[in-house]
Amino acid sequence: MSAPEGRPEIRLGIVGLGLAARMVLDSLVDDPRIAVVAGADPAEPSRAEFARRTGAAAYPDVAELLDAPGVDAVWVASPTRFHRAHVEAAAAAGKDVIVEKPMAPTVDDCAAMVTAADKAGVLLVAGGVRSLDPAFAAMRDVIGSGALGTLRHLSATAHTGWLLRDRAPADLDESLGGGIVFNQAPHQVDTVRLLAGGAAVRSVLATTATWSERRPVVGQFRAELDFDGGLTAVLCYDGHGYLRSTDLVRVEGPASSVLADAGLVVASGSRGAVRPHGDHLQLVTDDGAQDIPISPGDATTGAVAELLAARRPGAGPPRHCGEWGRATLEVVAAIGESARTRTRVLLAEKGLHT
Ligand SMILES: NC(=O)c1ccc[n+]([C@@H]2O[C@H](COP(=O)([O-])OP(=O)(O)OC[C@H]3O[C@@H](n4cnc5c(N)ncnc54)[C@H](O)[C@@H]3O)[C@@H](O)[C@H]2O)c1
């Protein structure tokens, strides 16, 4: 529910004012529940652009943002290698946090971020992932309704231009949380984990491939996930950009972001299948076909909604809590490990039933 006009529910500061911040800013500025009140970035041009767009104060240092009056929560959109330090600092300052994907370069970093938030008694939302889009909440509802019978298989196939966009060296360095697996697999892993109802991923078998002459680093991955209970998922991601998912299926608006990042996503059950298709879900079962509308919004408003809901007295933790994000990164890291070692990686992850 929106706050009455002029009375936002939360005053947000944004740490890191680059591409990711620019991508979420329109949704945040348009959201009556939110007031964007501060930003932090060492780069003056990024601060100037942010101040122009929002009218909010922009600081060169995160500590100044955290000291500024009237910041309730922080959206961490700095480079991945700084996420842990920035989440820990925000938590220590008593701020709730939404952190971009990938949550951190390592699973240990994620665990430390969860601990820092718990210790400080603040909320941590593992945001920036496409699974926060209303399309996937709607798919989850369809699956939960039993319309598909028993859920058997999930697939996500994405073709994007991720690899060949302009990139700083750190964006491609896996040790710093860069590279296509760390950056893009979270969208697909998070989505299938959500659709699987938070069942535990038991094992991962994956390959990665390097074939671009223009940028000879990993540009493609493929992963099979086995969930507790027998459900399987296959993720395919090709970042070379010659043909994109949005060329294969033409859709407008926020739906194109879902398609671009998570790809073509299909959930198949014993008596039907469902997929997002533009502004609706296409559901086909033994009883016939139907289009199901998807609520308006996007992954940014989805993250905000989870944070706001969890801030209400007596509410439980957000679905995309820090522990959820840690578990997703564990699967993402297992994709890299499986590809490197050419073995199936067994995971000990506990299921988070959502
Ligand atoms: N959710 C998505 O779809 C999405 C898209 C792009 C990036 N991301 C994620 O967002 C994060 C940032 O990526 P990006 O593409 O915006 O990178 P970017 O390089 O465009 O922007 C990062 C910004 O952070 C600033 N910065 C650097 N050090 C900082 C510090 N110590 N404190 C505060 N700011 C600092 C930089 O000056 C820059 O303006 C990464 O974790 C990335 O994976 C998510």
mmCIF file of C-alpha atoms and ligand atoms in Angstrom:
data_model
loop_
_atom_site.group_PDB
_atom_site.id
_atom_site.type_symbol
_atom_site.label_atom_id
_atom_site.label_comp_id
_atom_site.label_asym_id
_atom_site.label_seq_id
_atom_site.Cartn_x
_atom_site.Cartn_y
_atom_site.Cartn_z
ATOM 1 C CA MET A 1 0.000 0.000 0.000
ATOM 2 C CA SER A 2 1.354 3.444 -0.860
ATOM 3 C CA ALA A 3 1.841 6.130 1.746
ATOM 4 C CA PRO A 4 -0.302 9.245 1.350
ATOM 5 C CA GLU A 5 1.266 11.710 -1.050
ATOM 6 C CA GLY A 6 4.064 13.745 0.539
ATOM 7 C CA ARG A 7 4.644 11.174 3.283
ATOM 8 C CA PRO A 8 7.053 8.504 2.099
ATOM 9 C CA GLU A 9 7.373 5.392 4.221
ATOM 10 C CA ILE A 10 11.128 5.271 3.902
ATOM 11 C CA ARG A 11 13.996 7.672 3.192
ATOM 12 C CA LEU A 12 16.612 5.987 1.099
ATOM 13 C CA GLY A 13 20.290 6.655 0.461
ATOM 14 C CA ILE A 14 22.050 5.101 -2.538
ATOM 15 C CA VAL A 15 25.678 4.000 -2.325
ATOM 16 C CA GLY A 16 27.373 3.828 -5.732
ATOM 17 C CA LEU A 17 25.773 6.039 -8.369
ATOM 18 C CA GLY A 18 26.754 4.235 -11.572
ATOM 19 C CA LEU A 19 24.791 2.102 -14.037
ATOM 20 C CA ALA A 20 22.904 0.011 -11.472
ATOM 21 C CA ALA A 21 21.797 3.114 -9.563
ATOM 22 C CA ARG A 22 20.696 4.775 -12.792
ATOM 23 C CA MET A 23 18.704 1.644 -13.666
ATOM 24 C CA VAL A 24 16.729 1.702 -10.392
ATOM 25 C CA LEU A 25 16.408 5.435 -9.974
ATOM 26 C CA ASP A 26 13.355 5.997 -12.185
ATOM 27 C CA SER A 27 11.356 3.397 -10.276
ATOM 28 C CA LEU A 28 12.522 4.756 -6.923
ATOM 29 C CA VAL A 29 11.851 8.393 -7.752
ATOM 30 C CA ASP A 30 8.368 7.532 -9.070
ATOM 31 C CA ASP A 31 7.510 5.431 -5.999
ATOM 32 C CA PRO A 32 5.392 7.394 -3.489
ATOM 33 C CA ARG A 33 6.509 5.018 -0.725
ATOM 34 C CA ILE A 34 10.105 6.179 -1.172
ATOM 35 C CA ALA A 35 12.050 9.413 -0.804
ATOM 36 C CA VAL A 36 15.551 9.256 -2.265
ATOM 37 C CA VAL A 37 17.358 11.589 0.127
ATOM 38 C CA ALA A 38 21.087 10.970 -0.372
ATOM 39 C CA GLY A 39 23.719 9.330 -2.519
ATOM 40 C CA ALA A 40 27.419 8.520 -2.169
ATOM 41 C CA ASP A 41 30.041 8.022 -4.861
ATOM 42 C CA PRO A 42 33.700 9.046 -5.101
ATOM 43 C CA ALA A 43 33.191 10.080 -8.738
ATOM 44 C CA GLU A 44 32.086 13.702 -9.084
ATOM 45 C CA PRO A 45 30.253 13.283 -12.427
ATOM 46 C CA SER A 46 28.127 10.476 -10.961
ATOM 47 C CA ARG A 47 27.294 12.641 -7.938
ATOM 48 C CA ALA A 48 26.411 15.604 -10.132
ATOM 49 C CA GLU A 49 24.078 13.543 -12.330
ATOM 50 C CA PHE A 50 22.418 11.991 -9.285
ATOM 51 C CA ALA A 51 21.923 15.389 -7.619
ATOM 52 C CA ARG A 52 20.427 16.744 -10.850
ATOM 53 C CA ARG A 53 17.971 13.864 -11.157
ATOM 54 C CA THR A 54 16.909 13.644 -7.528
ATOM 55 C CA GLY A 55 17.666 16.995 -5.899
ATOM 56 C CA ALA A 56 19.180 14.939 -3.061
ATOM 57 C CA ALA A 57 22.535 15.444 -1.347
ATOM 58 C CA ALA A 58 25.431 13.489 -2.863
ATOM 59 C CA TYR A 59 28.516 12.704 -0.790
ATOM 60 C CA PRO A 60 31.958 11.506 -1.910
ATOM 61 C CA ASP A 61 32.169 9.064 0.986
ATOM 62 C CA VAL A 62 29.783 6.391 2.263
ATOM 63 C CA ALA A 63 30.515 7.361 5.895
ATOM 64 C CA GLU A 64 29.149 10.856 5.228
ATOM 65 C CA LEU A 65 25.923 9.411 3.819
ATOM 66 C CA LEU A 66 25.556 7.163 6.859
ATOM 67 C CA ASP A 67 26.103 10.150 9.177
ATOM 68 C CA ALA A 68 23.626 12.354 7.319
ATOM 69 C CA PRO A 69 20.308 12.965 9.093
ATOM 70 C CA GLY A 70 17.130 11.280 7.917
ATOM 71 C CA VAL A 71 18.420 8.219 6.056
ATOM 72 C CA ASP A 72 16.384 5.147 7.070
ATOM 73 C CA ALA A 73 17.785 2.632 4.617
ATOM 74 C CA VAL A 74 20.550 2.228 2.068
ATOM 75 C CA TRP A 75 20.541 0.737 -1.444
ATOM 76 C CA VAL A 76 24.059 -0.614 -2.021
ATOM 77 C CA ALA A 77 24.885 -0.335 -5.731
ATOM 78 C CA SER A 78 28.649 0.053 -5.448
ATOM 79 C CA PRO A 79 31.003 -2.370 -7.253
ATOM 80 C CA THR A 80 30.510 -5.900 -5.935
ATOM 81 C CA ARG A 81 33.889 -6.031 -4.182
ATOM 82 C CA PHE A 82 32.679 -3.254 -1.813
ATOM 83 C CA HIS A 83 29.264 -4.748 -0.993
ATOM 84 C CA ARG A 84 30.383 -6.462 2.193
ATOM 85 C CA ALA A 85 32.107 -3.376 3.623
ATOM 86 C CA HIS A 86 29.204 -1.132 2.678
ATOM 87 C CA VAL A 87 26.555 -3.460 4.085
ATOM 88 C CA GLU A 88 28.529 -3.888 7.301
ATOM 89 C CA ALA A 89 28.955 -0.106 7.669
ATOM 90 C CA ALA A 90 25.265 0.554 6.939
ATOM 91 C CA ALA A 91 24.195 -2.125 9.419
ATOM 92 C CA ALA A 92 26.507 -0.724 12.092
ATOM 93 C CA ALA A 93 24.879 2.669 11.487
ATOM 94 C CA GLY A 94 21.450 1.082 12.089
ATOM 95 C CA LYS A 95 20.228 1.301 8.483
ATOM 96 C CA ASP A 96 18.169 -1.330 6.711
ATOM 97 C CA VAL A 97 19.856 -2.397 3.477
ATOM 98 C CA ILE A 98 18.984 -3.538 -0.030
ATOM 99 C CA VAL A 99 22.105 -4.852 -1.753
ATOM 100 C CA GLU A 100 22.542 -5.335 -5.506
ATOM 101 C CA LYS A 101 23.426 -8.647 -7.075
ATOM 102 C CA PRO A 102 25.780 -10.414 -6.930
ATOM 103 C CA MET A 103 25.538 -10.090 -3.178
ATOM 104 C CA ALA A 104 29.337 -10.383 -2.761
ATOM 105 C CA PRO A 105 32.328 -12.090 -4.399
ATOM 106 C CA THR A 106 32.265 -15.043 -1.953
ATOM 107 C CA VAL A 107 29.782 -17.061 0.084
ATOM 108 C CA ASP A 108 31.790 -16.205 3.217
ATOM 109 C CA ASP A 109 31.325 -12.501 2.513
ATOM 110 C CA CYS A 110 27.573 -13.083 2.213
ATOM 111 C CA ALA A 111 27.516 -14.958 5.524
ATOM 112 C CA ALA A 112 29.386 -12.074 7.181
ATOM 113 C CA MET A 113 26.846 -9.601 5.769
ATOM 114 C CA VAL A 114 23.978 -11.687 7.179
ATOM 115 C CA THR A 115 25.695 -11.790 10.566
ATOM 116 C CA ALA A 116 26.301 -8.019 10.524
ATOM 117 C CA ALA A 117 22.643 -7.315 9.771
ATOM 118 C CA ASP A 118 21.416 -9.771 12.411
ATOM 119 C CA LYS A 119 23.787 -8.370 15.010
ATOM 120 C CA ALA A 120 22.689 -4.810 14.313
ATOM 121 C CA GLY A 121 19.005 -5.803 14.188
ATOM 122 C CA VAL A 122 18.511 -4.318 10.710
ATOM 123 C CA LEU A 123 16.855 -5.819 7.639
ATOM 124 C CA LEU A 124 18.922 -7.017 4.697
ATOM 125 C CA VAL A 125 17.280 -7.581 1.295
ATOM 126 C CA ALA A 126 19.295 -9.383 -1.385
ATOM 127 C CA GLY A 127 17.976 -7.264 -4.248
ATOM 128 C CA GLY A 128 18.781 -6.458 -7.850
ATOM 129 C CA VAL A 129 17.589 -9.851 -9.050
ATOM 130 C CA ARG A 130 14.855 -10.466 -11.604
ATOM 131 C CA SER A 131 13.078 -12.897 -9.308
ATOM 132 C CA LEU A 132 11.733 -9.796 -7.522
ATOM 133 C CA ASP A 133 9.724 -8.934 -10.616
ATOM 134 C CA PRO A 134 5.917 -9.370 -10.308
ATOM 135 C CA ALA A 135 5.995 -11.845 -13.218
ATOM 136 C CA PHE A 136 7.688 -14.394 -10.998
ATOM 137 C CA ALA A 137 5.463 -13.705 -7.995
ATOM 138 C CA ALA A 138 2.540 -14.453 -10.339
ATOM 139 C CA MET A 139 4.206 -17.659 -11.568
ATOM 140 C CA ARG A 140 4.829 -18.724 -7.991
ATOM 141 C CA ASP A 141 1.127 -18.217 -7.240
ATOM 142 C CA VAL A 142 0.140 -20.343 -10.245
ATOM 143 C CA ILE A 143 2.518 -23.107 -9.179
ATOM 144 C CA GLY A 144 1.272 -22.857 -5.588
ATOM 145 C CA SER A 145 -2.355 -23.146 -6.781
ATOM 146 C CA GLY A 146 -1.626 -26.639 -8.109
ATOM 147 C CA ALA A 147 -2.711 -25.690 -11.651
ATOM 148 C CA LEU A 148 0.400 -27.357 -13.102
ATOM 149 C CA GLY A 149 -0.058 -30.536 -11.071
ATOM 150 C CA THR A 150 3.298 -31.510 -9.591
ATOM 151 C CA LEU A 151 6.073 -29.101 -10.581
ATOM 152 C CA ARG A 152 8.717 -31.135 -12.404
ATOM 153 C CA HIS A 153 11.082 -28.878 -14.315
ATOM 154 C CA LEU A 154 12.162 -25.260 -14.645
ATOM 155 C CA SER A 155 14.100 -23.785 -17.543
ATOM 156 C CA ALA A 156 15.627 -20.359 -18.123
ATOM 157 C CA THR A 157 17.339 -19.549 -21.415
ATOM 158 C CA ALA A 158 18.848 -16.112 -21.937
ATOM 159 C CA HIS A 159 20.638 -14.522 -24.875
ATOM 160 C CA THR A 160 22.050 -11.080 -24.041
ATOM 161 C CA GLY A 161 24.842 -8.699 -24.958
ATOM 162 C CA TRP A 162 26.358 -8.744 -21.459
ATOM 163 C CA LEU A 163 29.823 -9.780 -22.548
ATOM 164 C CA LEU A 164 30.476 -7.225 -25.228
ATOM 165 C CA ARG A 165 29.288 -4.072 -23.468
ATOM 166 C CA ASP A 166 31.976 -1.557 -22.336
ATOM 167 C CA ARG A 167 33.408 -2.957 -19.127
ATOM 168 C CA ALA A 168 36.068 -2.034 -16.571
ATOM 169 C CA PRO A 169 38.622 -4.841 -15.969
ATOM 170 C CA ALA A 170 37.155 -5.492 -12.478
ATOM 171 C CA ASP A 171 33.760 -6.232 -14.082
ATOM 172 C CA LEU A 172 35.307 -9.289 -15.721
ATOM 173 C CA ASP A 173 37.527 -10.420 -12.816
ATOM 174 C CA GLU A 174 35.889 -13.372 -11.044
ATOM 175 C CA SER A 175 38.028 -12.919 -7.916
ATOM 176 C CA LEU A 176 36.295 -9.540 -7.458
ATOM 177 C CA GLY A 177 32.820 -10.881 -8.120
ATOM 178 C CA GLY A 178 33.019 -10.040 -11.835
ATOM 179 C CA GLY A 179 32.464 -12.172 -14.930
ATOM 180 C CA ILE A 180 29.290 -13.376 -16.538
ATOM 181 C CA VAL A 181 28.561 -16.234 -14.109
ATOM 182 C CA PHE A 182 28.755 -14.090 -10.966
ATOM 183 C CA ASN A 183 26.917 -11.195 -12.555
ATOM 184 C CA GLN A 184 24.155 -12.862 -14.534
ATOM 185 C CA ALA A 185 23.577 -16.315 -13.042
ATOM 186 C CA PRO A 186 22.057 -14.740 -9.879
ATOM 187 C CA HIS A 187 19.023 -13.648 -11.946
ATOM 188 C CA GLN A 188 18.347 -17.178 -13.192
ATOM 189 C CA VAL A 189 19.372 -19.050 -10.034
ATOM 190 C CA ASP A 190 17.250 -16.783 -7.871
ATOM 191 C CA THR A 191 14.289 -17.140 -10.218
ATOM 192 C CA VAL A 192 14.296 -20.939 -10.295
ATOM 193 C CA ARG A 193 14.890 -21.094 -6.533
ATOM 194 C CA LEU A 194 11.855 -18.861 -6.035
ATOM 195 C CA LEU A 195 9.686 -20.900 -8.411
ATOM 196 C CA ALA A 196 10.856 -24.068 -6.645
ATOM 197 C CA GLY A 197 9.336 -22.647 -3.456
ATOM 198 C CA GLY A 198 12.738 -22.262 -1.856
ATOM 199 C CA ALA A 199 13.495 -26.004 -1.984
ATOM 200 C CA ALA A 200 17.151 -26.784 -1.361
ATOM 201 C CA VAL A 201 19.457 -27.129 -4.357
ATOM 202 C CA ARG A 202 21.157 -30.470 -3.826
ATOM 203 C CA SER A 203 23.627 -30.501 -6.726
ATOM 204 C CA VAL A 204 24.929 -28.458 -9.632
ATOM 205 C CA LEU A 205 26.525 -29.673 -12.857
ATOM 206 C CA ALA A 206 27.721 -26.886 -15.145
ATOM 207 C CA THR A 207 29.942 -25.880 -18.020
ATOM 208 C CA THR A 208 31.245 -22.498 -19.069
ATOM 209 C CA ALA A 209 32.630 -21.547 -22.476
ATOM 210 C CA THR A 210 34.964 -18.936 -23.928
ATOM 211 C CA TRP A 211 34.714 -18.366 -27.642
ATOM 212 C CA SER A 212 34.541 -14.653 -28.370
ATOM 213 C CA GLU A 213 37.357 -13.313 -30.545
ATOM 214 C CA ARG A 214 36.516 -9.771 -29.412
ATOM 215 C CA ARG A 215 36.618 -10.499 -25.648
ATOM 216 C CA PRO A 216 38.147 -13.904 -24.886
ATOM 217 C CA VAL A 217 36.698 -14.506 -21.412
ATOM 218 C CA VAL A 218 33.810 -16.741 -20.320
ATOM 219 C CA GLY A 219 30.748 -15.621 -22.297
ATOM 220 C CA GLN A 220 28.391 -18.576 -21.931
ATOM 221 C CA PHE A 221 27.306 -20.983 -19.200
ATOM 222 C CA ARG A 222 24.932 -23.889 -18.829
ATOM 223 C CA ALA A 223 23.879 -25.435 -15.514
ATOM 224 C CA GLU A 224 21.700 -28.308 -14.340
ATOM 225 C CA LEU A 225 20.295 -27.960 -10.827
ATOM 226 C CA ASP A 226 18.773 -30.796 -8.821
ATOM 227 C CA PHE A 227 16.408 -29.719 -6.081
ATOM 228 C CA ASP A 228 15.334 -31.579 -3.010
ATOM 229 C CA GLY A 229 12.266 -33.637 -3.928
ATOM 230 C CA GLY A 230 13.245 -34.405 -7.527
ATOM 231 C CA LEU A 231 12.560 -31.086 -9.275
ATOM 232 C CA THR A 232 15.182 -30.190 -11.895
ATOM 233 C CA ALA A 233 16.203 -26.932 -13.567
ATOM 234 C CA VAL A 234 18.341 -26.068 -16.568
ATOM 235 C CA LEU A 235 19.853 -22.609 -16.967
ATOM 236 C CA CYS A 236 21.445 -21.474 -20.242
ATOM 237 C CA TYR A 237 23.043 -18.079 -20.696
ATOM 238 C CA ASP A 238 24.757 -16.739 -23.790
ATOM 239 C CA GLY A 239 26.142 -13.208 -23.417
ATOM 240 C CA HIS A 240 27.619 -12.761 -26.886
ATOM 241 C CA GLY A 241 24.742 -10.603 -28.026
ATOM 242 C CA TYR A 242 24.406 -11.438 -31.704
ATOM 243 C CA LEU A 243 20.847 -12.602 -31.141
ATOM 244 C CA ARG A 244 19.177 -11.586 -27.891
ATOM 245 C CA SER A 245 16.167 -13.021 -26.071
ATOM 246 C CA THR A 246 14.424 -9.736 -26.848
ATOM 247 C CA ASP A 247 14.996 -10.430 -30.582
ATOM 248 C CA LEU A 248 13.469 -13.895 -30.212
ATOM 249 C CA VAL A 249 10.389 -12.693 -28.317
ATOM 250 C CA ARG A 250 9.346 -9.095 -28.726
ATOM 251 C CA VAL A 251 7.825 -7.482 -25.641
ATOM 252 C CA GLU A 252 7.665 -3.933 -24.353
ATOM 253 C CA GLY A 253 8.260 -2.242 -20.997
ATOM 254 C CA PRO A 254 9.404 -3.918 -17.766
ATOM 255 C CA ALA A 255 8.665 -7.344 -19.272
ATOM 256 C CA SER A 256 11.653 -6.869 -21.572
ATOM 257 C CA SER A 257 13.975 -6.627 -18.528
ATOM 258 C CA VAL A 258 12.656 -9.954 -17.247
ATOM 259 C CA LEU A 259 13.305 -11.483 -20.641
ATOM 260 C CA ALA A 260 16.715 -9.878 -20.980
ATOM 261 C CA ASP A 261 18.109 -10.924 -17.588
ATOM 262 C CA ALA A 262 16.371 -14.187 -16.699
ATOM 263 C CA GLY A 263 15.599 -15.161 -20.296
ATOM 264 C CA LEU A 264 12.751 -17.329 -21.489
ATOM 265 C CA VAL A 265 11.516 -18.940 -18.279
ATOM 266 C CA VAL A 266 9.162 -21.939 -18.318
ATOM 267 C CA ALA A 267 7.791 -23.928 -15.380
ATOM 268 C CA SER A 268 6.558 -27.389 -16.356
ATOM 269 C CA GLY A 269 4.369 -29.645 -14.243
ATOM 270 C CA SER A 270 2.608 -32.985 -14.516
ATOM 271 C CA ARG A 271 -0.482 -31.376 -16.080
ATOM 272 C CA GLY A 272 0.585 -28.035 -17.502
ATOM 273 C CA ALA A 273 3.187 -25.345 -18.071
ATOM 274 C CA VAL A 274 3.413 -21.595 -17.505
ATOM 275 C CA ARG A 275 5.682 -18.784 -18.626
ATOM 276 C CA PRO A 276 5.793 -14.980 -18.473
ATOM 277 C CA HIS A 277 4.843 -13.463 -21.809
ATOM 278 C CA GLY A 278 4.795 -9.669 -21.965
ATOM 279 C CA ASP A 279 2.295 -8.239 -19.498
ATOM 280 C CA HIS A 280 0.717 -11.611 -18.667
ATOM 281 C CA LEU A 281 1.451 -15.246 -17.923
ATOM 282 C CA GLN A 282 0.657 -17.834 -20.559
ATOM 283 C CA LEU A 283 -0.763 -20.859 -18.732
ATOM 284 C CA VAL A 284 -1.557 -24.049 -20.633
ATOM 285 C CA THR A 285 -2.930 -27.077 -18.758
ATOM 286 C CA ASP A 286 -4.993 -30.167 -19.426
ATOM 287 C CA ASP A 287 -8.013 -27.912 -18.780
ATOM 288 C CA GLY A 288 -7.085 -25.454 -21.559
ATOM 289 C CA ALA A 289 -5.148 -22.218 -22.057
ATOM 290 C CA GLN A 290 -5.490 -18.917 -20.273
ATOM 291 C CA ASP A 291 -3.699 -15.588 -19.966
ATOM 292 C CA ILE A 292 -3.160 -14.375 -16.411
ATOM 293 C CA PRO A 293 -2.411 -10.670 -15.898
ATOM 294 C CA ILE A 294 0.761 -9.663 -14.063
ATOM 295 C CA SER A 295 0.624 -6.852 -11.485
ATOM 296 C CA PRO A 296 2.434 -3.665 -12.455
ATOM 297 C CA GLY A 297 5.906 -3.040 -11.056
ATOM 298 C CA ASP A 298 9.418 -4.275 -11.547
ATOM 299 C CA ALA A 299 12.267 -5.846 -9.589
ATOM 300 C CA THR A 300 13.059 -2.484 -7.964
ATOM 301 C CA THR A 301 9.545 -1.954 -6.653
ATOM 302 C CA GLY A 302 9.550 -5.631 -5.660
ATOM 303 C CA ALA A 303 12.634 -5.144 -3.465
ATOM 304 C CA VAL A 304 11.147 -2.021 -1.915
ATOM 305 C CA ALA A 305 7.880 -3.854 -1.231
ATOM 306 C CA GLU A 306 9.720 -6.661 0.560
ATOM 307 C CA LEU A 307 11.668 -4.186 2.695
ATOM 308 C CA LEU A 308 8.600 -2.157 3.597
ATOM 309 C CA ALA A 309 6.557 -5.246 4.437
ATOM 310 C CA ALA A 310 9.326 -6.577 6.677
ATOM 311 C CA ARG A 311 9.572 -3.211 8.507
ATOM 312 C CA ARG A 312 5.947 -3.473 9.679
ATOM 313 C CA PRO A 313 5.552 -4.478 13.324
ATOM 314 C CA GLY A 314 5.363 -8.240 13.766
ATOM 315 C CA ALA A 315 6.298 -8.990 10.137
ATOM 316 C CA GLY A 316 8.592 -11.866 9.229
ATOM 317 C CA PRO A 317 11.840 -11.444 7.312
ATOM 318 C CA PRO A 318 11.790 -10.486 3.638
ATOM 319 C CA ARG A 319 11.603 -13.426 1.224
ATOM 320 C CA HIS A 320 14.840 -12.234 -0.414
ATOM 321 C CA CYS A 321 16.564 -11.927 2.957
ATOM 322 C CA GLY A 322 20.335 -11.994 3.360
ATOM 323 C CA GLU A 323 20.320 -15.733 3.990
ATOM 324 C CA TRP A 324 18.335 -16.244 0.777
ATOM 325 C CA GLY A 325 20.945 -14.185 -1.097
ATOM 326 C CA ARG A 326 23.753 -16.199 0.472
ATOM 327 C CA ALA A 327 22.134 -19.434 -0.691
ATOM 328 C CA THR A 328 21.778 -18.071 -4.236
ATOM 329 C CA LEU A 329 25.446 -17.091 -4.286
ATOM 330 C CA GLU A 330 26.319 -20.578 -3.077
ATOM 331 C CA VAL A 331 24.634 -22.018 -6.181
ATOM 332 C CA VAL A 332 26.275 -19.394 -8.419
ATOM 333 C CA ALA A 333 29.700 -20.242 -6.981
ATOM 334 C CA ALA A 334 28.933 -23.933 -7.520
ATOM 335 C CA ILE A 335 28.308 -23.245 -11.223
ATOM 336 C CA GLY A 336 31.844 -21.859 -11.484
ATOM 337 C CA GLU A 337 33.308 -24.689 -9.421
ATOM 338 C CA SER A 338 31.529 -27.403 -11.410
ATOM 339 C CA ALA A 339 32.709 -25.896 -14.685
ATOM 340 C CA ARG A 340 36.297 -25.658 -13.446
ATOM 341 C CA THR A 341 36.467 -29.143 -11.922
ATOM 342 C CA ARG A 342 34.193 -30.850 -14.481
ATOM 343 C CA THR A 343 32.345 -32.515 -11.607
ATOM 344 C CA ARG A 344 28.872 -32.366 -10.111
ATOM 345 C CA VAL A 345 29.053 -30.142 -7.021
ATOM 346 C CA LEU A 346 27.009 -31.323 -4.041
ATOM 347 C CA LEU A 347 25.531 -28.561 -1.904
ATOM 348 C CA ALA A 348 24.540 -28.706 1.708
ATOM 349 C CA GLU A 349 22.123 -25.789 1.469
ATOM 350 C CA LYS A 350 19.063 -25.891 3.680
ATOM 351 C CA GLY A 351 15.725 -25.218 1.965
ATOM 352 C CA LEU A 352 14.103 -21.882 2.726
ATOM 353 C CA HIS A 353 10.456 -22.627 2.143
ATOM 354 C CA THR A 354 8.757 -19.522 0.851
HETATM 355 N N1 LIG B 1 20.439 -5.481 -10.968
HETATM 356 C C1 LIG B 1 20.983 -5.298 -12.129
HETATM 357 O O1 LIG B 1 20.386 -5.573 -13.158
HETATM 358 C C2 LIG B 1 22.382 -4.710 -12.175
HETATM 359 C C3 LIG B 1 22.825 -4.110 -13.323
HETATM 360 C C4 LIG B 1 24.098 -3.578 -13.330
HETATM 361 C C5 LIG B 1 24.903 -3.698 -12.206
HETATM 362 N N2 LIG B 1 24.444 -4.321 -11.100
HETATM 363 C C6 LIG B 1 25.295 -4.454 -9.911
HETATM 364 O O2 LIG B 1 25.422 -3.166 -9.306
HETATM 365 C C7 LIG B 1 26.740 -2.995 -8.790
HETATM 366 C C8 LIG B 1 27.374 -1.775 -9.477
HETATM 367 O O3 LIG B 1 27.491 -2.047 -10.852
HETATM 368 P P1 LIG B 1 27.427 -0.893 -11.952
HETATM 369 O O4 LIG B 1 27.228 -1.564 -13.253
HETATM 370 O O5 LIG B 1 26.496 0.183 -11.531
HETATM 371 O O6 LIG B 1 28.908 -0.341 -11.890
HETATM 372 P P2 LIG B 1 29.381 1.110 -12.289
HETATM 373 O O7 LIG B 1 30.853 1.013 -12.413
HETATM 374 O O8 LIG B 1 28.569 1.649 -13.428
HETATM 375 O O9 LIG B 1 29.008 1.980 -11.019
HETATM 376 C C9 LIG B 1 29.575 1.788 -9.762
HETATM 377 C C10 LIG B 1 29.644 3.142 -9.091
HETATM 378 O O10 LIG B 1 30.155 2.943 -7.778
HETATM 379 C C11 LIG B 1 31.083 3.975 -7.531
HETATM 380 N N3 LIG B 1 32.009 3.574 -6.484
HETATM 381 C C12 LIG B 1 33.242 3.025 -6.611
HETATM 382 N N4 LIG B 1 33.780 2.858 -5.395
HETATM 383 C C13 LIG B 1 32.868 3.290 -4.499
HETATM 384 C C14 LIG B 1 32.857 3.394 -3.089
HETATM 385 N N5 LIG B 1 33.881 2.978 -2.350
HETATM 386 N N6 LIG B 1 31.763 3.927 -2.486
HETATM 387 C C15 LIG B 1 30.696 4.336 -3.218
HETATM 388 N N7 LIG B 1 30.661 4.269 -4.568
HETATM 389 C C16 LIG B 1 31.728 3.743 -5.183
HETATM 390 C C17 LIG B 1 31.760 4.246 -8.857
HETATM 391 O O11 LIG B 1 32.359 5.533 -8.892
HETATM 392 C C18 LIG B 1 30.588 4.113 -9.812
HETATM 393 O O12 LIG B 1 29.930 5.355 -10.022
HETATM 394 C C19 LIG B 1 27.466 -4.302 -9.056
HETATM 395 O O13 LIG B 1 27.352 -5.103 -7.922
HETATM 396 C C20 LIG B 1 26.697 -4.901 -10.228
HETATM 397 O O14 LIG B 1 26.786 -6.296 -10.297
HETATM 398 C C21 LIG B 1 23.206 -4.807 -11.062
#
